mmCIF file of C-alpha atoms in Angstrom:
data_model
loop_
_atom_site.group_PDB
_atom_site.id
_atom_site.type_symbol
_atom_site.label_atom_id
_atom_site.label_comp_id
_atom_site.label_asym_id
_atom_site.label_seq_id
_atom_site.Cartn_x
_atom_site.Cartn_y
_atom_site.Cartn_z
ATOM 1 C CA ARG A 1348 -0.174 -0.130 0.039
ATOM 2 C CA ILE A 1349 1.092 3.635 -0.817
ATOM 3 C CA ALA A 1350 0.163 6.985 0.373
ATOM 4 C CA TRP A 1351 0.396 10.571 -1.106
ATOM 5 C CA LEU A 1352 -0.878 13.943 -0.692
ATOM 6 C CA ARG A 1353 -4.337 14.213 -3.202
ATOM 7 C CA ARG A 1354 -5.173 17.891 -4.210
ATOM 8 C CA GLU A 1355 -8.712 18.038 -5.671
ATOM 9 C CA HIS A 1356 -7.587 20.422 -8.152
ATOM 10 C CA PRO A 1357 -3.697 20.223 -8.448
ATOM 11 C CA LEU A 1358 -3.167 23.062 -10.443
ATOM 12 C CA TRP A 1359 -4.475 24.998 -7.185
ATOM 13 C CA GLU A 1360 -1.519 25.085 -4.811
ATOM 14 C CA SER A 1361 -3.334 25.517 -1.933
ATOM 15 C CA ALA A 1362 -6.942 23.376 -2.833
ATOM 16 C CA PRO A 1363 -8.187 21.046 -0.269
ATOM 17 C CA ALA A 1364 -6.073 17.853 -0.005
ATOM 18 C CA VAL A 1365 -6.596 14.592 1.062
ATOM 19 C CA VAL A 1366 -4.351 11.552 2.397
ATOM 20 C CA ALA A 1367 -4.961 8.738 -0.136
ATOM 21 C CA VAL A 1368 -4.259 5.449 0.219
ATOM 22 C CA SER A 1369 -4.233 2.838 -2.527
ATOM 23 C CA THR A 1370 -1.914 -0.051 -4.061
ATOM 24 C CA ALA A 1371 0.954 0.708 -6.120
ATOM 25 C CA GLU A 1372 -0.612 -1.252 -8.925
ATOM 26 C CA VAL A 1373 -4.017 0.953 -8.778
ATOM 27 C CA GLY A 1374 -2.355 4.444 -7.680
ATOM 28 C CA ASP A 1375 -4.323 7.368 -8.310
ATOM 29 C CA GLN A 1376 -6.152 5.922 -11.610
ATOM 30 C CA GLY A 1377 -8.425 3.994 -9.102
ATOM 31 C CA ALA A 1378 -10.701 3.823 -6.019
ATOM 32 C CA PHE A 1379 -8.370 4.547 -3.077
ATOM 33 C CA GLU A 1380 -9.434 5.522 0.497
ATOM 34 C CA SER A 1381 -9.151 8.981 1.193
ATOM 35 C CA HIS A 1382 -8.051 10.653 4.802
ATOM 36 C CA GLY A 1383 -9.161 14.107 5.813
ATOM 37 C CA SER A 1384 -11.607 15.382 3.878
ATOM 38 C CA GLY A 1385 -12.978 16.710 6.164
ATOM 39 C CA PHE A 1386 -10.630 18.862 7.183
ATOM 40 C CA ASP A 1387 -11.519 22.025 5.011
ATOM 41 C CA ASN A 1388 -8.125 23.735 5.389
ATOM 42 C CA TYR A 1389 -4.469 23.584 3.573
ATOM 43 C CA ILE A 1390 -2.619 19.952 4.166
ATOM 44 C CA TYR A 1391 1.196 19.806 3.960
ATOM 45 C CA ARG A 1392 3.141 16.886 4.853
ATOM 46 C CA PHE A 1393 1.994 13.899 6.140
ATOM 47 C CA GLY A 1394 2.933 10.964 8.505
ATOM 48 C CA TYR A 1395 1.779 7.656 9.975
ATOM 49 C CA ASN A 1396 1.225 6.473 13.905
ATOM 50 C CA ASP A 1397 -0.801 3.730 14.711
ATOM 51 C CA GLY A 1398 -3.388 3.318 12.335
ATOM 52 C CA LYS A 1399 -4.005 6.814 11.849
ATOM 53 C CA PHE A 1400 -2.638 9.536 9.574
ATOM 54 C CA LEU A 1401 -1.360 12.735 10.819
ATOM 55 C CA VAL A 1402 -0.804 16.118 8.668
ATOM 56 C CA LEU A 1403 0.614 19.653 9.037
ATOM 57 C CA GLY A 1404 -2.790 21.610 8.283
ATOM 58 C CA ALA A 1405 -3.653 25.160 7.946
ATOM 59 C CA ASN A 1406 -5.396 26.785 11.674
ATOM 60 C CA HIS A 1407 -5.730 29.991 12.540
ATOM 61 C CA GLY A 1408 -2.915 31.404 10.076
ATOM 62 C CA SER A 1409 -0.261 29.321 11.225
ATOM 63 C CA MET A 1410 0.680 24.816 10.546
ATOM 64 C CA ASP A 1411 -0.690 22.622 13.580
ATOM 65 C CA LEU A 1412 -0.736 18.416 13.517
ATOM 66 C CA VAL A 1413 -3.814 17.309 12.663
ATOM 67 C CA GLN A 1414 -5.087 13.780 13.145
ATOM 68 C CA VAL A 1415 -7.204 12.223 10.195
ATOM 69 C CA HIS A 1416 -8.815 9.534 10.023
ATOM 70 C CA GLY A 1417 -11.456 8.957 6.938
ATOM 71 C CA ALA A 1418 -13.580 12.124 7.115
ATOM 72 C CA HIS A 1419 -13.004 13.028 10.935
ATOM 73 C CA SER A 1420 -10.048 15.368 11.781
ATOM 74 C CA GLU A 1421 -8.942 16.543 15.027
ATOM 75 C CA ILE A 1422 -6.188 19.395 15.658
ATOM 76 C CA LEU A 1423 -3.788 17.811 17.740
ATOM 77 C CA THR A 1424 -1.108 21.152 19.004
ATOM 78 C CA ASN A 1425 -3.679 24.084 17.967
ATOM 79 C CA SER A 1426 -0.456 25.888 19.564
ATOM 80 C CA PRO A 1427 1.488 29.347 19.059
ATOM 81 C CA TYR A 1428 3.683 27.868 16.796
ATOM 82 C CA ASP A 1429 3.672 26.956 12.801
ATOM 83 C CA PHE A 1430 5.073 24.029 11.784
ATOM 84 C CA TRP A 1431 7.520 23.259 8.289
ATOM 85 C CA ASP A 1432 8.555 19.641 8.553
ATOM 86 C CA LEU A 1433 7.073 16.196 10.205
ATOM 87 C CA LYS A 1434 8.833 12.993 11.002
ATOM 88 C CA ILE A 1435 7.173 10.389 13.266
ATOM 89 C CA ALA A 1436 8.687 7.333 14.625
ATOM 90 C CA GLY A 1437 8.005 5.126 17.898
ATOM 91 C CA GLY A 1438 4.736 6.873 19.071
ATOM 92 C CA THR A 1439 6.928 10.814 19.032
ATOM 93 C CA ALA A 1440 5.950 13.521 16.192
ATOM 94 C CA VAL A 1441 8.933 15.663 15.832
ATOM 95 C CA MET A 1442 8.745 18.614 13.621
ATOM 96 C CA THR A 1443 10.408 21.939 12.807
ATOM 97 C CA GLY A 1444 8.831 25.365 13.025
ATOM 98 C CA ALA A 1445 8.880 28.734 14.241
ATOM 99 C CA GLY A 1446 6.820 30.856 17.021
ATOM 100 C CA GLN A 1447 6.120 34.570 17.179
ATOM 101 C CA MET A 1448 9.087 35.237 19.300
ATOM 102 C CA LEU A 1449 11.231 32.067 18.444
ATOM 103 C CA PRO A 1450 12.958 31.938 14.837
ATOM 104 C CA GLY A 1451 12.920 28.331 14.609
ATOM 105 C CA ALA A 1452 12.934 24.868 17.396
ATOM 106 C CA LEU A 1453 12.607 21.364 17.290
ATOM 107 C CA PHE A 1454 9.643 20.439 18.627
ATOM 108 C CA ALA A 1455 8.015 17.078 19.722
ATOM 109 C CA VAL A 1456 4.879 15.973 20.787
ATOM 110 C CA ASP A 1457 4.140 12.468 22.310
ATOM 111 C CA LEU A 1458 1.366 10.843 20.181
ATOM 112 C CA ASP A 1459 1.060 7.720 22.930
ATOM 113 C CA GLU A 1460 -0.094 10.434 25.469
ATOM 114 C CA SER A 1461 -3.403 10.065 26.910
ATOM 115 C CA THR A 1462 -4.016 13.314 27.181
ATOM 116 C CA LYS A 1463 -6.788 15.080 25.019
ATOM 117 C CA SER A 1464 -5.816 17.606 22.899
ATOM 118 C CA PRO A 1465 -4.560 20.261 22.531
ATOM 119 C CA ILE A 1466 -1.108 18.669 23.165
ATOM 120 C CA LYS A 1467 1.484 21.335 24.200
ATOM 121 C CA PRO A 1468 4.810 20.785 21.716
ATOM 122 C CA LYS A 1469 7.755 20.330 23.855
ATOM 123 C CA ILE A 1470 10.766 22.243 22.698
ATOM 124 C CA LEU A 1471 13.698 19.702 22.026
ATOM 125 C CA VAL A 1472 16.213 22.432 20.424
ATOM 126 C CA ASN A 1473 16.104 26.358 20.443
ATOM 127 C CA PRO A 1474 19.318 27.605 18.793
ATOM 128 C CA HIS A 1475 18.326 30.674 19.035
ATOM 129 C CA LYS A 1476 17.548 31.143 22.817
ATOM 130 C CA ASP A 1477 20.960 32.997 23.060
ATOM 131 C CA TRP A 1478 20.522 35.654 20.255
ATOM 132 C CA SER A 1479 16.365 36.424 21.281
ATOM 133 C CA LEU A 1480 17.658 36.879 25.124
ATOM 134 C CA ARG A 1481 20.564 39.454 23.505
ATOM 135 C CA VAL A 1482 18.494 41.133 21.024
ATOM 136 C CA GLY A 1483 15.101 41.769 23.496
ATOM 137 C CA LEU A 1484 12.238 40.206 20.955
ATOM 138 C CA THR A 1485 8.692 42.084 21.869
ATOM 139 C CA THR A 1486 5.750 40.294 22.751
ATOM 140 C CA PRO A 1487 3.149 40.395 19.880
ATOM 141 C CA ARG A 1488 -0.129 41.741 21.208
ATOM 142 C CA ARG A 1489 -3.410 40.447 19.275
ATOM 143 C CA PHE A 1490 -6.433 41.989 17.834
ATOM 144 C CA SER A 1491 -8.995 41.146 15.865
ATOM 145 C CA ILE A 1492 -11.885 43.155 14.150
ATOM 146 C CA ASN A 1493 -14.694 42.160 12.283
ATOM 147 C CA ALA A 1494 -15.616 42.434 8.610
ATOM 148 C CA GLU A 1495 -18.577 41.366 6.820
ATOM 149 C CA GLY A 1496 -19.212 38.626 9.383
ATOM 150 C CA ARG A 1497 -15.485 37.360 9.395
ATOM 151 C CA ASP A 1498 -13.039 37.617 12.041
ATOM 152 C CA ILE A 1499 -9.797 38.777 10.710
ATOM 153 C CA GLU A 1500 -6.518 38.345 13.261
ATOM 154 C CA GLY A 1501 -4.158 40.858 13.227
ATOM 155 C CA TRP A 1502 -0.971 41.750 16.041
ATOM 156 C CA TYR A 1503 0.528 44.598 16.886
ATOM 157 C CA PHE A 1504 4.275 45.172 18.205
ATOM 158 C CA LEU A 1505 5.025 48.220 20.776
ATOM 159 C CA PRO A 1506 8.546 49.163 21.607
ATOM 160 C CA GLN A 1507 9.917 47.882 24.687
ATOM 161 C CA ASN A 1508 9.526 50.439 27.582
ATOM 162 C CA MET A 1509 7.242 52.494 25.640
ATOM 163 C CA ARG A 1510 5.190 55.116 28.042
ATOM 164 C CA LYS A 1511 1.597 54.784 27.989
ATOM 165 C CA ASP A 1512 1.454 58.764 27.077
ATOM 166 C CA GLU A 1513 4.014 58.286 24.254
ATOM 167 C CA ARG A 1514 3.017 58.269 20.407
ATOM 168 C CA VAL A 1515 4.873 56.027 17.846
ATOM 169 C CA PRO A 1516 4.842 55.787 14.256
ATOM 170 C CA VAL A 1517 2.832 53.144 12.732
ATOM 171 C CA VAL A 1518 4.122 50.166 10.448
ATOM 172 C CA LEU A 1519 1.946 48.353 8.523
ATOM 173 C CA SER A 1520 2.463 44.901 7.127
ATOM 174 C CA ILE A 1521 -0.886 43.247 5.468
ATOM 175 C CA HIS A 1522 -0.888 40.140 3.817
ATOM 176 C CA GLY A 1523 -3.870 38.446 2.409
ATOM 177 C CA GLY A 1524 -5.703 35.156 2.672
ATOM 178 C CA PRO A 1525 -7.856 33.423 3.719
ATOM 179 C CA GLU A 1526 -5.595 30.470 1.905
ATOM 180 C CA TRP A 1527 -2.379 32.129 3.019
ATOM 181 C CA MET A 1528 -1.606 34.993 5.516
ATOM 182 C CA TYR A 1529 0.379 35.630 8.198
ATOM 183 C CA GLY A 1530 0.387 33.830 11.575
ATOM 184 C CA GLY A 1531 1.752 32.441 14.453
ATOM 185 C CA TYR A 1532 5.598 32.498 13.239
ATOM 186 C CA PHE A 1533 8.651 34.511 13.756
ATOM 187 C CA MET A 1534 8.867 37.818 11.414
ATOM 188 C CA PRO A 1535 11.958 39.927 11.636
#
């Protein structure tokens, strides 16, 4: 048996995808199992653990770890991180990713732990820890507005040690969506 990410519209980069499972003889030309059809956001990368497929799936501007089986999907991490790559072995998902205050790190999720989702990813390696402390990153503050019945998220960054009565210039960095947008990852 083989598995691959299959897009409904192969020429549309952010088209919904499923994990398709078939045999090498049949491939994409015949009937195949479909996993993740109930998850209607972008899917990127996948792995397999204990009879279930895990994918990196778009969730509020970030890529989270999502378990898919048939049409059912469950977001496992729902974290402040954006994951880029996924490897699974021995009941552990290892991912590379970043956060708004974390330029990049190596994360792990214990897939065998009995807690309910969301599971908090453990940072295994943070190669930027000393640098982050040296430069003094500013914590982003989330806000949202409702436009035409849709909540649109944004973040603003205030200078460190800013006084309440102080006025500062504003810099806007706007990125579209809804498929691709800025999210929970590091933006220098």
